Coordinates of C-alpha atoms in Angstrom, one line a residue:
X1 CA 9.9 -5.2 12.1
X2 CA 12.0 -7.4 9.9
X3 CA 10.5 -10.0 7.7
X4 CA 10.6 -12.8 10.3
X5 CA 8.6 -10.4 12.5
X6 CA 5.7 -10.2 9.7
X7 CA 5.9 -13.7 8.9
X8 CA 5.2 -14.3 12.8
X9 CA 2.5 -11.8 12.5
X10 CA 0.7 -12.9 9.4
X11 CA 1.0 -16.7 10.6
X12 CA -0.5 -15.7 13.9
X13 CA -4.2 -15.0 12.5
X14 CA -6.1 -15.3 9.4
X15 CA -6.3 -12.7 7.0
X16 CA -4.6 -9.6 9.2
X17 CA -6.3 -6.9 7.3
X18 CA -9.4 -8.6 6.0
X19 CA -10.2 -9.5 2.5
X20 CA -11.9 -6.0 1.7
X21 CA -9.6 -3.1 -0.1
X22 CA -8.6 -0.1 1.8
X23 CA -11.5 2.1 1.4
X24 CA -9.0 5.2 -0.1
X25 CA -7.4 2.8 -2.6
X26 CA -11.1 2.3 -3.7
X27 CA -11.8 5.6 -3.2
X28 CA -8.7 7.0 -5.8
X29 CA -8.7 4.3 -8.0
X30 CA -11.9 2.9 -8.6
X31 CA -12.6 5.1 -11.8
X32 CA -9.2 4.6 -13.2
X33 CA -8.4 3.5 -16.7
X34 CA -6.6 -0.7 -16.1
X35 CA -3.0 -0.8 -16.6
X36 CA -0.1 -2.7 -15.2
X37 CA 0.2 -2.0 -11.5
X38 CA 3.0 -2.5 -8.7
X39 CA 1.7 -3.0 -5.2
X40 CA 4.4 -2.4 -2.8
X41 CA 3.9 -4.1 0.9
X42 CA 1.2 -6.3 -0.5
X43 CA 0.6 -8.1 2.5
X44 CA -2.3 -11.1 1.7
X45 CA -2.6 -8.9 -1.5
X46 CA -6.3 -7.9 -0.6
X47 CA -5.9 -4.3 -2.8
X48 CA -3.6 -6.3 -5.5
X49 CA -6.6 -8.5 -5.6
X50 CA -9.4 -5.9 -5.9
X51 CA -7.1 -4.2 -8.7
X52 CA -6.9 -7.5 -10.7
X53 CA -10.8 -7.6 -10.3
X54 CA -11.0 -4.1 -12.3
X55 CA -8.7 -5.3 -15.1
X56 CA -5.4 -4.1 -13.8
X57 CA -2.3 -6.3 -14.5
X58 CA -0.7 -6.4 -10.9
X59 CA 2.6 -7.2 -9.1
X60 CA 2.5 -7.5 -5.6
X61 CA 5.5 -7.9 -3.8
X62 CA 6.1 -7.9 0.0
X63 CA 8.9 -9.4 2.1
X64 CA 6.8 -11.8 4.3
X65 CA 6.7 -15.2 2.6
X66 CA 3.8 -16.1 5.1
X67 CA 1.7 -13.0 3.7
X68 CA 2.8 -14.0 -0.1
X69 CA 1.5 -17.8 0.3
X70 CA -1.8 -16.7 1.5
X71 CA -2.0 -14.2 -1.2
X72 CA -1.2 -17.3 -3.3
X73 CA -4.3 -19.4 -1.8
X74 CA -6.5 -16.4 -2.3
X75 CA -5.4 -16.4 -5.8
X76 CA -6.5 -19.7 -6.5
X77 CA -10.2 -19.3 -5.2
X78 CA -10.4 -16.2 -8.3
X79 CA -11.7 -16.8 -11.8
X80 CA -8.9 -17.6 -14.2
X81 CA -9.5 -14.1 -15.7
X82 CA -8.4 -12.4 -12.6
X83 CA -6.1 -15.2 -10.8
X84 CA -4.1 -14.3 -14.5
X85 CA -3.6 -10.8 -13.8
X86 CA -1.8 -11.2 -10.7
X87 CA 2.0 -12.0 -10.1
X88 CA 3.6 -12.2 -6.6
X89 CA 7.1 -11.5 -5.6
X90 CA 9.1 -12.0 -2.4
X91 CA 11.6 -8.9 -2.1
X92 CA 12.1 -5.6 -0.2
X93 CA 10.5 -2.6 -1.0
X94 CA 13.6 -0.6 0.0
X95 CA 15.8 -2.3 -3.0
X96 CA 13.7 -3.6 -5.5
X97 CA 14.6 -2.6 -9.0
X98 CA 12.6 -0.2 -11.1
X99 CA 11.5 -2.2 -14.4
X100 CA 12.8 -1.5 -17.8
X101 CA 9.2 -0.7 -18.6
X102 CA 7.4 1.5 -15.6
X103 CA 4.0 0.8 -14.3
X104 CA 1.0 2.9 -14.7
X105 CA 0.3 2.9 -11.1
X106 CA 2.5 2.1 -8.1
X107 CA 0.8 1.7 -4.5
X108 CA 1.9 1.8 -1.0
X109 CA -0.7 1.3 1.7
X110 CA 0.5 1.0 5.3
X111 CA 3.6 0.5 5.1
X112 CA 5.4 1.1 8.1
X113 CA 9.5 1.6 8.3
X114 CA 11.4 4.2 10.0
X115 CA 11.8 7.4 8.1
X116 CA 15.3 6.6 6.0
X117 CA 14.2 3.3 5.0
X118 CA 10.8 4.7 3.8
X119 CA 12.3 7.3 2.0
X120 CA 14.4 4.5 0.2
X121 CA 11.0 2.7 -0.6
X122 CA 9.5 6.0 -1.9
X123 CA 12.4 6.5 -4.3
X124 CA 12.1 3.2 -5.6
X125 CA 8.4 3.5 -6.2
X126 CA 9.0 6.7 -7.8
X127 CA 11.7 5.3 -10.2
X128 CA 9.4 2.4 -11.0
X129 CA 6.7 4.9 -12.5
X130 CA 5.5 4.9 -16.3
X131 CA 5.4 8.3 -18.0
X132 CA 1.9 9.5 -16.9
X133 CA 1.8 7.2 -14.3
X134 CA 0.3 7.6 -11.0
X135 CA 1.9 7.0 -7.2
X136 CA -0.5 6.5 -4.5
X137 CA 0.6 6.5 -0.8
X138 CA -1.7 5.9 2.2
X139 CA -0.6 5.4 5.9
X140 CA -1.2 5.9 9.5
X141 CA -0.5 9.5 9.8
X142 CA 1.7 10.6 12.7
X143 CA -1.2 12.6 14.6
X144 CA -3.1 9.5 15.1
X145 CA -1.0 8.8 17.9
X146 CA -2.8 11.5 19.7
X147 CA -5.9 12.2 17.9
X148 CA -7.1 9.0 16.3
X149 CA -7.7 5.0 17.7
X150 CA -5.6 2.0 16.5
X151 CA -2.4 2.0 14.1
X152 CA 1.2 1.8 15.2
X153 CA 2.1 3.3 18.4
X154 CA 5.8 4.1 17.4
X155 CA 6.3 7.7 16.0
X156 CA 9.3 6.4 13.9
X157 CA 7.0 4.5 11.6
X158 CA 4.3 7.4 11.2
X159 CA 4.6 10.1 8.9
X160 CA 2.5 13.0 7.4
X161 CA 1.6 14.2 3.8
X162 CA 4.3 16.6 3.7
X163 CA 6.8 13.9 4.7
X164 CA 5.9 12.0 1.4
X165 CA 6.3 15.1 -0.2
X166 CA 9.7 15.9 1.1
X167 CA 10.9 12.3 0.4
X168 CA 10.0 12.7 -3.3
X169 CA 10.5 16.4 -3.7
X170 CA 13.6 15.6 -6.0
X171 CA 11.4 13.5 -8.6
X172 CA 9.1 16.3 -10.0
X173 CA 6.0 14.8 -9.5
X174 CA 3.0 16.4 -9.7
X175 CA 0.7 16.4 -6.5
X176 CA -2.8 15.7 -7.0
X177 CA -3.9 15.2 -3.3
X178 CA -2.0 15.3 -0.3
X179 CA -4.2 15.5 2.8
X180 CA -5.5 13.7 5.8
X181 CA -8.5 11.5 5.7
X182 CA -10.2 9.9 8.4
X183 CA -11.4 6.5 8.6
X184 CA -13.9 5.2 11.0
X185 CA -13.4 2.2 12.8
X186 CA -15.4 -0.5 14.2
X187 CA -15.5 -4.1 15.8
X188 CA -17.7 -6.4 16.8
X189 CA -17.6 -5.6 20.4
X190 CA -20.5 -4.5 22.4
X191 CA -23.1 -5.2 19.6
X192 CA -20.8 -3.9 17.0
X193 CA -20.7 -0.3 18.2
X194 CA -17.9 1.9 16.7
X195 CA -14.6 2.4 18.5
X196 CA -13.7 5.6 17.2
X197 CA -11.8 7.7 14.0
X198 CA -8.2 6.5 12.7
X199 CA -6.3 9.4 11.2
X200 CA -4.3 8.7 7.5
X201 CA -2.3 10.4 5.4
X202 CA -2.8 10.2 1.4
X203 CA -0.7 11.4 -0.9
X204 CA -1.7 10.8 -4.8
X205 CA 0.9 12.2 -7.3
X206 CA 1.3 11.8 -10.7
X207 CA 4.5 11.6 -13.7
X208 CA 4.5 13.8 -16.2
X209 CA 4.0 12.3 -19.9
X210 CA 7.4 11.9 -21.7

């Protein structure tokens, strides 16, 4: 999907991904020491906002202007001390330039791109890491097509933990975690019954201190 398609999707509904942060982001980062974070493909900012409430200084980047407008509106409702930690940028994760001073955390959650574009985005993410920084990648696993529920139905935009490790092999990052994780998916249909289990790919990497 291009930026216009995502603009249309965000404009068609309220909070496409909900207001709560992703459960794997919370699991992996709740105990982390706050620093400077970059949330790539931030969408409406749910994970960036959660990080800011935990003390992180967060830049959220997305190529959907509509999503960023919604993130700005959500930011306006936050306490000043949280809102002041958030910066929203319109840009492309495949081409954004690494900062002069790197980030302590780079987060990519549910980025949906074909393999070559995903690889470019991951390379940009790795280049944005500061020494000692963490790169956390979460997304719909390829096996979700056959063994899980929900998510994109196009295998071209799905990936595995092994794909992420291969994409980033040249950067010499330390693998903390590379696994498939199972996320319970529920909807308010039929009295709120569960609809099944989605399979996500989760990769956590760290850059060595220099």
